[in-house]
Short mmCIF file of C-alpha atoms in Angstrom, two decimals:
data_model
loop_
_atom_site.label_atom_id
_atom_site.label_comp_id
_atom_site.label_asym_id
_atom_site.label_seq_id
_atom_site.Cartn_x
_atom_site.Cartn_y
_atom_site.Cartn_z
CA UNK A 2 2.49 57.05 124.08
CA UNK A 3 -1.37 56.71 123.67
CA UNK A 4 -0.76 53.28 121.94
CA UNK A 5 1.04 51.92 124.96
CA UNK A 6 -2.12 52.57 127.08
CA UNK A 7 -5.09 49.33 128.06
CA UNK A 8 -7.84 49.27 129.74
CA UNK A 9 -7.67 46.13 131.92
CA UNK A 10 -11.31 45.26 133.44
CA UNK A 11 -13.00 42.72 135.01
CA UNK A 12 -16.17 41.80 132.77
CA UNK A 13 -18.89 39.79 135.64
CA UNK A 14 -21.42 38.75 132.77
CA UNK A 15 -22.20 39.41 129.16
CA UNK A 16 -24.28 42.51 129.74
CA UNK A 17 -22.25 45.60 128.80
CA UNK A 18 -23.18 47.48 131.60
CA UNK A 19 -21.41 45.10 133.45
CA UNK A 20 -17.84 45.56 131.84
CA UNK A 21 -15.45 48.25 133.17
CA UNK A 22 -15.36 47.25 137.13
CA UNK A 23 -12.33 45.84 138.65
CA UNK A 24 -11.93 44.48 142.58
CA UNK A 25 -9.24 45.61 144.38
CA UNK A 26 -7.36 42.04 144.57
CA UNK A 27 -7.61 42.45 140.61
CA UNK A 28 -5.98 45.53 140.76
CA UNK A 29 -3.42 44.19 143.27
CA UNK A 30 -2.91 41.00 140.78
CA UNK A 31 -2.28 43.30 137.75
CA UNK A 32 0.34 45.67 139.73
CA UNK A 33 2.28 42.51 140.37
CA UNK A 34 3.04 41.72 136.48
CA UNK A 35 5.75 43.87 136.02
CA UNK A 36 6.17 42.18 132.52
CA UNK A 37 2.85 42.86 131.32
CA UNK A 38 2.14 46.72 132.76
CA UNK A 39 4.95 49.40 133.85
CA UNK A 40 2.88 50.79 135.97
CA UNK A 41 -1.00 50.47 137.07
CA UNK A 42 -4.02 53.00 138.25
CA UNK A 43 -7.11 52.78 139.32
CA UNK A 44 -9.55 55.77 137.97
CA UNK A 45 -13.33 56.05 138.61
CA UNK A 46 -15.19 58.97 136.91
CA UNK A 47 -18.57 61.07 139.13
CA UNK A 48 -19.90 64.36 139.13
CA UNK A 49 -19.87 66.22 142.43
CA UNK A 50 -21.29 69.55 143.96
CA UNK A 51 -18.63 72.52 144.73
CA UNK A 52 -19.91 74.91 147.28
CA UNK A 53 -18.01 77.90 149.00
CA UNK A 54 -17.49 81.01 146.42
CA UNK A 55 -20.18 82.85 144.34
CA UNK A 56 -22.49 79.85 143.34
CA UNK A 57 -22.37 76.16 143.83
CA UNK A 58 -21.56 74.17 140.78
CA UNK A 59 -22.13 70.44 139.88
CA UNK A 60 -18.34 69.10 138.48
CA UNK A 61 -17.28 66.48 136.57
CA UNK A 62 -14.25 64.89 138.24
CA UNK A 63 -11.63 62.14 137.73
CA UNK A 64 -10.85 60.11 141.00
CA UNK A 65 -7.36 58.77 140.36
CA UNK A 66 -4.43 56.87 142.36
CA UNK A 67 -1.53 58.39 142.78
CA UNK A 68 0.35 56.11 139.85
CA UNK A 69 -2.69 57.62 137.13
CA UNK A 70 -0.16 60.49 136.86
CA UNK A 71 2.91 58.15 136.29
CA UNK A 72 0.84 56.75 133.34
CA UNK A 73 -0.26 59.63 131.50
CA UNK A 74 3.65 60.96 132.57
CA UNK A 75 1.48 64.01 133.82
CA UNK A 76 3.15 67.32 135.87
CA UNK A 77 1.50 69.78 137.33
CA UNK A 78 1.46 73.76 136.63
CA UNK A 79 1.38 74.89 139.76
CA UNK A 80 1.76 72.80 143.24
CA UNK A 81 1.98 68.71 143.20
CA UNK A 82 1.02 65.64 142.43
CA UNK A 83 -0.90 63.32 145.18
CA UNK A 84 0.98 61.66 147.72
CA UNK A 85 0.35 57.76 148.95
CA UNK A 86 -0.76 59.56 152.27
CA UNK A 87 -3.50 61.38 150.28
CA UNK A 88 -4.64 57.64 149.01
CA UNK A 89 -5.69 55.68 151.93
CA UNK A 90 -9.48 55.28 152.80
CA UNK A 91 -9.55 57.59 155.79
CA UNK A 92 -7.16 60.35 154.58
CA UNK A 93 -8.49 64.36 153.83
CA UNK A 94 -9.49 64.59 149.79
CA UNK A 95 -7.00 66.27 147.74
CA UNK A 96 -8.09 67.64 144.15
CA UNK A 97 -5.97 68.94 141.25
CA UNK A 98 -7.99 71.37 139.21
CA UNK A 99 -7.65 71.50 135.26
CA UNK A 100 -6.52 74.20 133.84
CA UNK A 101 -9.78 75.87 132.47
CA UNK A 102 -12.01 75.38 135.83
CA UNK A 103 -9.11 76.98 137.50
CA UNK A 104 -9.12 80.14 135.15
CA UNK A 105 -13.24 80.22 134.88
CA UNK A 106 -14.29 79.34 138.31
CA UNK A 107 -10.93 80.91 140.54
CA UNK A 108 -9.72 83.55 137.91
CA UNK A 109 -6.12 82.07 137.43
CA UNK A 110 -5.29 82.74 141.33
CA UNK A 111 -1.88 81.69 142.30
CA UNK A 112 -2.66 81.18 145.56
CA UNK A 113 -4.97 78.33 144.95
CA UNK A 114 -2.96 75.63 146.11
CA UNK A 115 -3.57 75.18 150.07
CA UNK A 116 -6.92 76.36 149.71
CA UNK A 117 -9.93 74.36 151.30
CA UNK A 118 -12.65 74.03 148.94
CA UNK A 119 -15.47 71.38 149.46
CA UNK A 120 -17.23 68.52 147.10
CA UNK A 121 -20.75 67.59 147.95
CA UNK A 122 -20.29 68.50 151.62
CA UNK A 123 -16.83 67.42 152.24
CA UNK A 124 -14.09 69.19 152.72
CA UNK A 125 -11.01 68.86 150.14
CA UNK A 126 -7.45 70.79 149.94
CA UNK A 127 -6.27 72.03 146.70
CA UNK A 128 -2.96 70.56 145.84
CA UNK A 129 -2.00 71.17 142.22
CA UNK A 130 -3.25 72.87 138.88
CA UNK A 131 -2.41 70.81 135.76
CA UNK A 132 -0.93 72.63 132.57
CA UNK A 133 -2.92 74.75 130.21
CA UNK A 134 -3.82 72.00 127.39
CA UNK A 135 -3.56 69.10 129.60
CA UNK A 136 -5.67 66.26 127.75
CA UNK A 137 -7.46 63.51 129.32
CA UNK A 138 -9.86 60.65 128.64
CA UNK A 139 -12.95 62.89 129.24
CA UNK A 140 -13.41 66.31 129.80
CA UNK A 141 -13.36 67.15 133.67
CA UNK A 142 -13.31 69.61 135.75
CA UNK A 143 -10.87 68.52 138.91
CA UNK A 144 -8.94 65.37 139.70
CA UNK A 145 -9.58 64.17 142.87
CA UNK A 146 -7.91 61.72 144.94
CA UNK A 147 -9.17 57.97 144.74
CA UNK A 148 -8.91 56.91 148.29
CA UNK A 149 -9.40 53.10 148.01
CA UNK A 150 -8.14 49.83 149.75
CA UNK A 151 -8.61 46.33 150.65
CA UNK A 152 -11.86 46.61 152.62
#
């Protein structure tokens, strides 16, 4: 339901490099109209280094709240979704790889999920492989958890 999807942002000035943020009471204010939106996400695109394996790799990867996959009415392939434990500020990463870095970079292993990989020096747990085809705003290469809050 692609035409069912906005983009609500909070624009700060006229300059378009401005447009696109949001603060987290706006994101708080726009979960509470349950008239206006069925459900609500915050995502935040960056690139990040993967290390362990054959060669490190710079990624491109989606950092998304656990409701992202209620909007895009996404299921994984193999493993699960993020839990609201996985979203807090202080809690370990958790990723979700796309289908073609998991066939390219981990040969279609089905024991990825579990496995400790790490992004730009941190340590992250593989949780879930989305389906073969899986489309999404941009091309990347793992969803990650977006670990945000009111601080």
């Amino acid at each position: 339901d692609a035409d069912r999807l906005v983009v609500p942002a909070t624009i700060f000035s006229r300059q378009q490099s401005d447009r696109g943020s949001m603060s987290y009471p706006d994101l708080q204010d726009w979960r509470a109209q349950k008239d206006l939106f069925a459900a609500v996400a915050a995502i935040n695109r960056t690139n990040a280094d993967l290390t362990g394996g054959d060669e490190p790799e710079r990624v491109r990867v989606l950092l998304v709240e656990q409701d992202y996959f209620t909007v895009m009415s996404a299921r994984p392939a193999r493993g699960r979704l993020f839990t609201a434990a996985e979203q807090v500020p202080q809690a370990p990463r958790a990723v979700i790889l796309t289908w073609p870095m998991w066939m390219r970079r981990y040969g279609g292993d089905p024991g990825i999920v579990g496995r400790k990989i790490e992004l730009s020096g941190a340590p992250a747990e593989v949780v879930g492989v989305l389906p073969e085809g899986a489309v999404w705003p941009e091309q990347v290469d793992l969803i990650a958890s977006l670990r945000i809050g009111p601080n």
